[in-house]
mmCIF file of C-alpha atoms in Angstrom:
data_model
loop_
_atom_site.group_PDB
_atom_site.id
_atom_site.type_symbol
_atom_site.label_atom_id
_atom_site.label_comp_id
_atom_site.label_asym_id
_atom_site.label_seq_id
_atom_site.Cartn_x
_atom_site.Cartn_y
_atom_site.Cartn_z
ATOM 1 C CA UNK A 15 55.393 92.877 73.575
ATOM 2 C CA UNK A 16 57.543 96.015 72.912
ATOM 3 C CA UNK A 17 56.687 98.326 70.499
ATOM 4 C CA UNK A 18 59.937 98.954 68.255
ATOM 5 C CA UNK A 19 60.254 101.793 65.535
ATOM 6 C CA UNK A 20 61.636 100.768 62.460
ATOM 7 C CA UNK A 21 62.688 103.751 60.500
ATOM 8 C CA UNK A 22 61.682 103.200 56.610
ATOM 9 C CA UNK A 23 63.657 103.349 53.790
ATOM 10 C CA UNK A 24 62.384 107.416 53.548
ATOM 11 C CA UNK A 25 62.587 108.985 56.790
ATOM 12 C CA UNK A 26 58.776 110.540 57.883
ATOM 13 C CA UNK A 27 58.118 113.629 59.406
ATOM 14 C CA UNK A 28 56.246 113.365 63.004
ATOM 15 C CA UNK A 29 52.990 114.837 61.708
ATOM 16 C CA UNK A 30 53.144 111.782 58.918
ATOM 17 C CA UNK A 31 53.724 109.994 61.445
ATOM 18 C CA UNK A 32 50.564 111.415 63.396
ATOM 19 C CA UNK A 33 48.637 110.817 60.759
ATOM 20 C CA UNK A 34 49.383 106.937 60.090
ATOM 21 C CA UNK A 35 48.173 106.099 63.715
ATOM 22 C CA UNK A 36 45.025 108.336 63.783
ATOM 23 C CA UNK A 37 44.206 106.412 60.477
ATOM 24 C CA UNK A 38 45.045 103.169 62.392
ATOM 25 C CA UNK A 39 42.948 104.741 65.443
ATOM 26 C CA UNK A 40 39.495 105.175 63.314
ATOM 27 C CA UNK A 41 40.051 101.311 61.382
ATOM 28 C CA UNK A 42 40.181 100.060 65.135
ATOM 29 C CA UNK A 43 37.575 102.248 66.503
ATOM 30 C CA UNK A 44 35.216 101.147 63.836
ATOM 31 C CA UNK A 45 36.373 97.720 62.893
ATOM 32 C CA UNK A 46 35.855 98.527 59.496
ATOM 33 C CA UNK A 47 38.257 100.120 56.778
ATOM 34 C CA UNK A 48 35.216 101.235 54.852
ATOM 35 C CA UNK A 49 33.763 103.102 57.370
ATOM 36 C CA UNK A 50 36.883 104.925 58.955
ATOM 37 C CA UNK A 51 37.769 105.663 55.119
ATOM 38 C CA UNK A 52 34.018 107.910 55.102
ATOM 39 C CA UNK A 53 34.733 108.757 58.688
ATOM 40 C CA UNK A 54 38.234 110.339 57.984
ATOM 41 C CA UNK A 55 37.438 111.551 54.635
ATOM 42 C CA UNK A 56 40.315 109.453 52.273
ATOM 43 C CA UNK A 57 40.181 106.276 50.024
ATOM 44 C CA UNK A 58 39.747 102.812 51.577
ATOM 45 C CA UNK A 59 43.198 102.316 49.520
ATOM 46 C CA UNK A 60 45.288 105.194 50.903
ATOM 47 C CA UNK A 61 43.750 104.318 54.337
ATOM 48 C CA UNK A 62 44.925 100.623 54.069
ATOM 49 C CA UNK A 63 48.462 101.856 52.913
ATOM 50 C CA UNK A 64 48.707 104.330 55.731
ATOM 51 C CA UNK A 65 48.138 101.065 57.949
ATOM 52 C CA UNK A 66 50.332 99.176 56.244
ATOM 53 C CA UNK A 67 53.426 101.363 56.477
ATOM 54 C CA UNK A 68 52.936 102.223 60.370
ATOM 55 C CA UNK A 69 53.243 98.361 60.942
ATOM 56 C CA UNK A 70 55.483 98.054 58.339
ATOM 57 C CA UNK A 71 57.940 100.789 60.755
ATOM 58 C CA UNK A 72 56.528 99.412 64.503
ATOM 59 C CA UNK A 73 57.558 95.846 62.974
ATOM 60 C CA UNK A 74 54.545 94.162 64.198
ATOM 61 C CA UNK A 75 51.111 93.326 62.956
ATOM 62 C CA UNK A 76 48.174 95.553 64.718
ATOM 63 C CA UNK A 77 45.130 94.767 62.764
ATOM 64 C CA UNK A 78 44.412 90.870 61.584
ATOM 65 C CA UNK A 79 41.922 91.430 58.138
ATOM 66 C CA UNK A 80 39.393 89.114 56.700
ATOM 67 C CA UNK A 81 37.016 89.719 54.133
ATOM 68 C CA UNK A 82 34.394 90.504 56.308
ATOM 69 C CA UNK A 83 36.066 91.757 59.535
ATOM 70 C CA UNK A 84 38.696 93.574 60.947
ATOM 71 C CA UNK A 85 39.961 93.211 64.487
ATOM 72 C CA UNK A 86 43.078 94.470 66.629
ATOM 73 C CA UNK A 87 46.108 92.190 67.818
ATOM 74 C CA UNK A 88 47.292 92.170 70.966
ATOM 75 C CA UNK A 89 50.331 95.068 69.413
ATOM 76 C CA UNK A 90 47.090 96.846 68.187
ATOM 77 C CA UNK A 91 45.291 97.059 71.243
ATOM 78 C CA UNK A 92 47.976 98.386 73.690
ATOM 79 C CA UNK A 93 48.796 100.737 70.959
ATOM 80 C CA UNK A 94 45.155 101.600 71.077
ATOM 81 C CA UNK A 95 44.948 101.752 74.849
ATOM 82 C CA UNK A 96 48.639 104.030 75.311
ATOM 83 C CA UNK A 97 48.069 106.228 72.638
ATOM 84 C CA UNK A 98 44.578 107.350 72.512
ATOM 85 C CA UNK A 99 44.359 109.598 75.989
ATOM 86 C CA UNK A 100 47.705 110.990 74.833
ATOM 87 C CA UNK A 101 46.228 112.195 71.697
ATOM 88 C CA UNK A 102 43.558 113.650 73.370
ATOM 89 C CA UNK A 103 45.924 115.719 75.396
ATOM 90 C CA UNK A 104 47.591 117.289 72.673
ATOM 91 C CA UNK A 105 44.340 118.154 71.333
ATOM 92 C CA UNK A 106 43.324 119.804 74.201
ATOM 93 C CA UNK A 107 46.408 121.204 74.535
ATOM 94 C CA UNK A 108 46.199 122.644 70.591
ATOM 95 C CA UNK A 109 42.187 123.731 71.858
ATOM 96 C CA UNK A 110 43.466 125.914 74.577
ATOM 97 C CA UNK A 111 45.661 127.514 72.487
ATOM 98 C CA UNK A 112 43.158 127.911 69.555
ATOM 99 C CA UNK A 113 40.604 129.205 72.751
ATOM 100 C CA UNK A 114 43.149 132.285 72.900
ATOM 101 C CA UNK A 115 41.033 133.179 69.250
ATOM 102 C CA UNK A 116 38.137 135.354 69.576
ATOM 103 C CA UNK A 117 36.764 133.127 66.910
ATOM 104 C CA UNK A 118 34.251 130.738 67.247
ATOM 105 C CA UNK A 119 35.672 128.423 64.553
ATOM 106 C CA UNK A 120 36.406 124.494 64.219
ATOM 107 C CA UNK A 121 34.423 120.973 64.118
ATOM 108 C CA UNK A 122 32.025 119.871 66.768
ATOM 109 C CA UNK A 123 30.946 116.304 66.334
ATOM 110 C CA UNK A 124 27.914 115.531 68.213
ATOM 111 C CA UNK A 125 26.728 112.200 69.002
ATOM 112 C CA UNK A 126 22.653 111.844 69.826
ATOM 113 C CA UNK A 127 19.529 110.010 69.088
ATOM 114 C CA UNK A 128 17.863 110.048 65.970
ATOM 115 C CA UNK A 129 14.219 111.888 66.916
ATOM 116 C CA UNK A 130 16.289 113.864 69.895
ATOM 117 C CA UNK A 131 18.637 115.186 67.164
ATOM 118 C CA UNK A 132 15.108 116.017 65.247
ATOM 119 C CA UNK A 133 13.186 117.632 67.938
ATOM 120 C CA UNK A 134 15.898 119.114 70.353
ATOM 121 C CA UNK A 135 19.213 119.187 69.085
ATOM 122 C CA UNK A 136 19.122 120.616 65.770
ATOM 123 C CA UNK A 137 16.256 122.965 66.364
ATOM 124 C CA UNK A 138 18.825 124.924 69.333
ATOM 125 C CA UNK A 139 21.983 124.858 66.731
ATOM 126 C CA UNK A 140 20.575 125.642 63.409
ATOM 127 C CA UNK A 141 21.085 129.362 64.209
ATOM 128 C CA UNK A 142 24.509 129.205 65.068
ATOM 129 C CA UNK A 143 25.466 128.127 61.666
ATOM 130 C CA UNK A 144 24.594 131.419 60.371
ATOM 131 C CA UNK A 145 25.806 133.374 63.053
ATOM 132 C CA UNK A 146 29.246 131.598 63.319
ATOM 133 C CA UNK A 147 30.402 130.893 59.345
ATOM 134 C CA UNK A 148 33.614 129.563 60.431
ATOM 135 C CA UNK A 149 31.689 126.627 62.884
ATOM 136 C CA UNK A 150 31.255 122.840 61.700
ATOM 137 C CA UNK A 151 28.764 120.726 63.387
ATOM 138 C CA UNK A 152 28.829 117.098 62.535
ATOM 139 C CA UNK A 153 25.899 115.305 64.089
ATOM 140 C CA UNK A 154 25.909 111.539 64.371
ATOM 141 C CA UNK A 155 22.883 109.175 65.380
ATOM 142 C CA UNK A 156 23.602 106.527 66.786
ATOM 143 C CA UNK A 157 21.023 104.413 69.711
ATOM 144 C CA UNK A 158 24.604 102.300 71.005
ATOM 145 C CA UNK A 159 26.312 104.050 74.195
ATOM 146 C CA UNK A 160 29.264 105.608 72.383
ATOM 147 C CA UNK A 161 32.356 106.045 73.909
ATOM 148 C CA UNK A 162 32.962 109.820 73.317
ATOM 149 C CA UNK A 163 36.834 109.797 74.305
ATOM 150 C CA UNK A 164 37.470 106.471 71.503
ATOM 151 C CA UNK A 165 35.250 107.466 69.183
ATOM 152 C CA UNK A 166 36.559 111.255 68.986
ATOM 153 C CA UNK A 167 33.200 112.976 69.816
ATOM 154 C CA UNK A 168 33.018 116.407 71.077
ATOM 155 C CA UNK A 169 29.456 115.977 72.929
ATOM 156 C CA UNK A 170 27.425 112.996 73.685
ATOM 157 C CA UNK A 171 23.863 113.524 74.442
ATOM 158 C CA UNK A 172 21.773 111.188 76.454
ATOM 159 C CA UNK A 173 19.247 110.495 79.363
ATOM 160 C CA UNK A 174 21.088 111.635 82.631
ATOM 161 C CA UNK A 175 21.202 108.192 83.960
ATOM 162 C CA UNK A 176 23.223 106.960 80.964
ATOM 163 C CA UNK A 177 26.368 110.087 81.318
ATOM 164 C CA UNK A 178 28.782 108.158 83.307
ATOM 165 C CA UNK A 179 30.077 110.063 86.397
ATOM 166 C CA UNK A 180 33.212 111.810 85.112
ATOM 167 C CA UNK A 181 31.862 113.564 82.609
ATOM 168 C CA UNK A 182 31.031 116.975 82.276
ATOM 169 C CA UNK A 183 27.036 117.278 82.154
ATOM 170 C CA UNK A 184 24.539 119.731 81.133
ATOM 171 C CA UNK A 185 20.539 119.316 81.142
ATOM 172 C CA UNK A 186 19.090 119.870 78.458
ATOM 173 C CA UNK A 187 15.303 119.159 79.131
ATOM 174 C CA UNK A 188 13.182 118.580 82.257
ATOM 175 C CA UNK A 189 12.380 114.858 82.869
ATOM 176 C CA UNK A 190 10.972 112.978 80.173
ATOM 177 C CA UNK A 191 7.638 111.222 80.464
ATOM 178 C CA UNK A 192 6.984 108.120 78.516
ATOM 179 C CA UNK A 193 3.833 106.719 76.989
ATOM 180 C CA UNK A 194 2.204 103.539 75.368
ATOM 181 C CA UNK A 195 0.378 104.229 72.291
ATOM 182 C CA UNK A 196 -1.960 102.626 70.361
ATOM 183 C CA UNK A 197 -3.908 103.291 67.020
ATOM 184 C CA UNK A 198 -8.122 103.873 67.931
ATOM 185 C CA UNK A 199 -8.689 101.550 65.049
ATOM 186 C CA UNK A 200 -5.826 98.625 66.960
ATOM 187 C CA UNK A 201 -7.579 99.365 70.289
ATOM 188 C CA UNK A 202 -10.526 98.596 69.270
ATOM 189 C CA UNK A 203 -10.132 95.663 67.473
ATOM 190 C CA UNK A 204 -7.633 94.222 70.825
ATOM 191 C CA UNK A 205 -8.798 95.879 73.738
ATOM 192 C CA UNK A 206 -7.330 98.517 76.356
ATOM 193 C CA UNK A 207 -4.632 97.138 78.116
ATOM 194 C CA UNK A 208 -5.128 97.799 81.976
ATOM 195 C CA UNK A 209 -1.968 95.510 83.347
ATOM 196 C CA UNK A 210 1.758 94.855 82.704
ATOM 197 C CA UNK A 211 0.498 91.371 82.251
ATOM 198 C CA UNK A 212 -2.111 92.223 79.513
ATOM 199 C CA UNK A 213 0.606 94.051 77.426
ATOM 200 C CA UNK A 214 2.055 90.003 77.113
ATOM 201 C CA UNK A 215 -1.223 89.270 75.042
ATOM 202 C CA UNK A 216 -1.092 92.410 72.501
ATOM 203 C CA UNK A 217 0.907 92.672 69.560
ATOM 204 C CA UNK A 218 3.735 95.390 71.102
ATOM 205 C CA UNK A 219 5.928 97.233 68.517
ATOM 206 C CA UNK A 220 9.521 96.437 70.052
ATOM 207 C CA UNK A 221 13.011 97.703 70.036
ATOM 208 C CA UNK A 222 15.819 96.198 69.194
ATOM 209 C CA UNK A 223 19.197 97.247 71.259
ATOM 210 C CA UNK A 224 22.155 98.342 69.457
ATOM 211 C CA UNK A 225 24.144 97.634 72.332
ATOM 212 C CA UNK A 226 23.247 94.209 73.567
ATOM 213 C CA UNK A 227 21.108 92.908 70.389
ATOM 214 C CA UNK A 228 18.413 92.353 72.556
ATOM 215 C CA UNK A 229 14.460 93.067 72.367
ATOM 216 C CA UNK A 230 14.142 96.053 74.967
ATOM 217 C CA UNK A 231 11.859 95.567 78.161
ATOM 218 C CA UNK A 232 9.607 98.563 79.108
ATOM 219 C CA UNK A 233 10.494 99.992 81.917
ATOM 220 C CA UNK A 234 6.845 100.926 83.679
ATOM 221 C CA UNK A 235 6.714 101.672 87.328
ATOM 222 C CA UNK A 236 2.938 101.744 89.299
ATOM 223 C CA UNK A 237 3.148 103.431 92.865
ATOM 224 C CA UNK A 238 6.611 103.784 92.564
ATOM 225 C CA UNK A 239 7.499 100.814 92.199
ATOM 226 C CA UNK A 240 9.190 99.815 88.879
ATOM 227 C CA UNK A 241 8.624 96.670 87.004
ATOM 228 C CA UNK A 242 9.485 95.249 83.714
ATOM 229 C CA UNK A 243 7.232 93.905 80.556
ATOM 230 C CA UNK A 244 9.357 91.458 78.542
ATOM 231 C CA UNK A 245 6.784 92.474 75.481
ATOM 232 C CA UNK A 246 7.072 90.769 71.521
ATOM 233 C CA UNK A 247 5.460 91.306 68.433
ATOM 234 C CA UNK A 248 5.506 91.341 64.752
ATOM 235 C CA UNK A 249 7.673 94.244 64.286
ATOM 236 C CA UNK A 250 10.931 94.927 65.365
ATOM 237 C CA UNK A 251 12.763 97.776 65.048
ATOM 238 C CA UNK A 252 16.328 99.832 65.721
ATOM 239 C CA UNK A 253 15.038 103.185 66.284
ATOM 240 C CA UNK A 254 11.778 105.254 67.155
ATOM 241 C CA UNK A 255 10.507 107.076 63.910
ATOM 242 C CA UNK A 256 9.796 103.583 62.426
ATOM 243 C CA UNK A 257 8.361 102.736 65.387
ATOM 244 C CA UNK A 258 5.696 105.704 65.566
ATOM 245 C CA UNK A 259 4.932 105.085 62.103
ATOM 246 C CA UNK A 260 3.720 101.467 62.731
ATOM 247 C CA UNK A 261 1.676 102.518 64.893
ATOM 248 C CA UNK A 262 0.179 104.985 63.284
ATOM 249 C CA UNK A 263 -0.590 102.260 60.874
ATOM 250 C CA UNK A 264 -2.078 100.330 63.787
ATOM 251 C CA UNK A 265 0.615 97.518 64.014
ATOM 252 C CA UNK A 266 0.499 97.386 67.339
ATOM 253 C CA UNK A 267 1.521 99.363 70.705
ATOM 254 C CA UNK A 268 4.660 101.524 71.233
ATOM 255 C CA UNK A 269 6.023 102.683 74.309
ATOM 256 C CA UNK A 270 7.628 105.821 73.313
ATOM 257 C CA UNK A 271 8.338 109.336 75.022
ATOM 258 C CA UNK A 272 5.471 111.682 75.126
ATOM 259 C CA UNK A 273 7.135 114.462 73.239
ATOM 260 C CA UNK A 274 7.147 112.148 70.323
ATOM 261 C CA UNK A 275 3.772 111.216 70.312
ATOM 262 C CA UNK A 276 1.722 113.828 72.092
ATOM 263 C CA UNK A 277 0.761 115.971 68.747
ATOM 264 C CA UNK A 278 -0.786 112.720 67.061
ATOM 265 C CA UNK A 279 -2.198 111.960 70.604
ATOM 266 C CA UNK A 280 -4.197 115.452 70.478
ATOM 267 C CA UNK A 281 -4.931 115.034 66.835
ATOM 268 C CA UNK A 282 -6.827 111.726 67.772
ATOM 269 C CA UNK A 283 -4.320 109.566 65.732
ATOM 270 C CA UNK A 284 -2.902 107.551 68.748
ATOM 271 C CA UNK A 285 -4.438 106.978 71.957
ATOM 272 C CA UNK A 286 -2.493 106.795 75.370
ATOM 273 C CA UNK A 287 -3.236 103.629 77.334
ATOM 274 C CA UNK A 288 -1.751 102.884 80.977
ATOM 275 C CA UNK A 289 -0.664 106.435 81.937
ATOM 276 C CA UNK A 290 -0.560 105.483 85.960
ATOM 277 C CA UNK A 291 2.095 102.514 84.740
ATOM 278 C CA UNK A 292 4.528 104.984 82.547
ATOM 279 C CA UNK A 293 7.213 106.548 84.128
ATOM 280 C CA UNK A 294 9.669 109.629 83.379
ATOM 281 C CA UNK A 295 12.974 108.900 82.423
ATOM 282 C CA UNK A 296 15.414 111.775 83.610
ATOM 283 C CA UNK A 297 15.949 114.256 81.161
ATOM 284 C CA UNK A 298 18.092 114.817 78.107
ATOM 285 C CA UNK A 299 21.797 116.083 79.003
ATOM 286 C CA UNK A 300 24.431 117.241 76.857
ATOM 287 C CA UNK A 301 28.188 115.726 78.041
ATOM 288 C CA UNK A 302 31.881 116.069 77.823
ATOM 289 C CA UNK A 303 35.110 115.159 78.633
ATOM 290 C CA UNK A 304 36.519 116.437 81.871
ATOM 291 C CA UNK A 305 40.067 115.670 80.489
ATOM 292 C CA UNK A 306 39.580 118.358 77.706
ATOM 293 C CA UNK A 307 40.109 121.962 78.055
ATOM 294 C CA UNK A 308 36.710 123.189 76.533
ATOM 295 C CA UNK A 309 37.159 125.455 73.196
ATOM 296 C CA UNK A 310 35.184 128.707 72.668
ATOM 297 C CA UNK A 311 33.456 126.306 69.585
ATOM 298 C CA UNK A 312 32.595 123.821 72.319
ATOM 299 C CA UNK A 313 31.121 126.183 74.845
ATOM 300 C CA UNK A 314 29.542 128.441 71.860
ATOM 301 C CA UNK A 315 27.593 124.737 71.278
ATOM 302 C CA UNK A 316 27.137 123.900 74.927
ATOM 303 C CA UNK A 317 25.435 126.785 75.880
ATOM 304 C CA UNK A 318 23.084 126.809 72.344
ATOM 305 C CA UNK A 319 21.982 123.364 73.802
ATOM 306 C CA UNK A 320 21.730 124.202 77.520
ATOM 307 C CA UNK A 321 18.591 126.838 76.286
ATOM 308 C CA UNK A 322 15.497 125.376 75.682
ATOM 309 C CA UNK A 323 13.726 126.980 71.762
ATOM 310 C CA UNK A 324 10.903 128.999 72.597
ATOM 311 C CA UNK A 325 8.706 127.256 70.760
ATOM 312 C CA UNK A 326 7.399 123.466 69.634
ATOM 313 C CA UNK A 327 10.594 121.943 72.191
ATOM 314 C CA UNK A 328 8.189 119.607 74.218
ATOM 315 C CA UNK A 329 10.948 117.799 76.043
ATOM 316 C CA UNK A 330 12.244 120.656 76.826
ATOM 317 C CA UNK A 331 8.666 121.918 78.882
#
């Protein structure tokens, strides 16, 4: 289906014009006109009307709208699928430019974790708010695999095995060992755990996955030899701060990294069961895109995260 520009009645000038797909760009990104409204900073209305008018020109429909859901036609998505990587040159092209600056100025948008953004993230970039007035950092927490390029992140940070191999990668932290973790007053009430197969009788504190909606399997390994526990239980959760706090309350057993739960391990709060069955996932990195011509903002931010804090950064040890 061509793509055929209508002119309207009052002619628009190109960055208007820029503007009316990018607006189009974050509805489709986020399947919601609510949310790219907050993401781009306008009214729902004015985003909606901005919509309106590029189809209104192209003389096709790109988004079909219900009252609960948005999704793209088949106009929308190769619209989608031609014009995002060419956006993302002329930004890089305006970056290298703007990298001419000595300033370390602009927007970073960082997308991370929840608890890595609390223990690791933040803790290495607070500083450079001070030191660099002119620097935005817009941290976003997501537990889904985002799509850095289509969702206009700067930076994604995850576990190295979850960068995908053209991107630009920095470690951030040393592998990460995991642990299962159970209140004293839960363990003794159930018993200590000694096999994959005893975790399947114990009330396990589970995580639900953003990407797939499924309950997440532990990932243990014993000898080097990895296995999986398909573990349930009474609460479910979507990220790990809830998850720590139930069992704290002794609602059961988490498997969570050690950095998280160490300090309420050596307080006597939680006790570590199964150590010779938990693994280390490989550590934290902080990636890019290899498309993109890296700003002095962007490296300013790459190299804050590529130092580990002196102090209290466990992951980082």
């Amino acid at each position: 289906m061509a793509l055929v520009y209508r002119p309207a009645a009052e002619e628009l000038t190109m960055l208007d014009y820029i503007n009316d797909i990018t607006n189009f760009l974050a509805v489709a990104s986020e399947r919601s006109f609510t949310r790219a409204a907050a993401k781009r900073g306008v009214s729902q209305s004015a985003l909606s009307h901005s919509v309106r008018s590029l189809e209104s020109r192209l003389g096709v429909r790109l988004l079909t709208r219900t009252t609960r859901s948005v999704a793209m036609t088949e106009a929308g998505e190769r619209l989608m699928r031609s014009i995002t990587p060419r956006l993302a040159e002329i930004e890089a092209e305006l970056a290298a430019v703007s990298e001419m600056s000595e300033k370390v100025a602009g927007t970073i948008r960082i997308t991370a974790i929840d608890h890595v953004v609390d223990g690791v993230v933040w803790p290495r970039l607070e500083g450079l708010l001070h030191r660099y007035p002119e620097l935005k950092i817009e941290i976003g927490s997501e537990y889904r695999l985002v799509d850095i390029v289509a969702d206009r992140y700067d930076i994604g940070i995850r576990w190295g095995d979850q960068v995908e191999k053209d991107m630009v990668a920095v470690r951030m932290t040393a592998d990460q060992p995991m642990a299962i973790v159970g209140s004293p007053s839960y363990l003794a009430e159930h018993g200590v755990p000694r096999t994959p197969q005893d975790l399947l009788r114990h009330n396990c504190i589970t995580l639900r996955l953003a990407s797939s909606g499924g309950l997440y399997a532990w990932e243990l390994a014993h000898e080097g030899r990895p296995t999986e526990a398909k573990v349930t239980g009474q609460a479910i959760f979507t990220s790990v701060f809830p998850m720590l706090k139930a069992a704290l309350s002794g609602h059961g057993l988490a498997f969570l990294t050690k950095d998280l739960v160490l300090p309420h391990v050596r307080a006597g709060r939680l006790k570590q069961v199964m150590a010779e069955w938990c693994p280390s996932f490989p550590g934290l990195h902080a990636y890019y895109t290899s498309r993109r011509h890296p700003t002095r903002a962007l490296t300013t931010v790459i190299d804050a995260l590529r130092e580990p804090v002196a102090d209290g950064d466990v992951a980082a040890q």
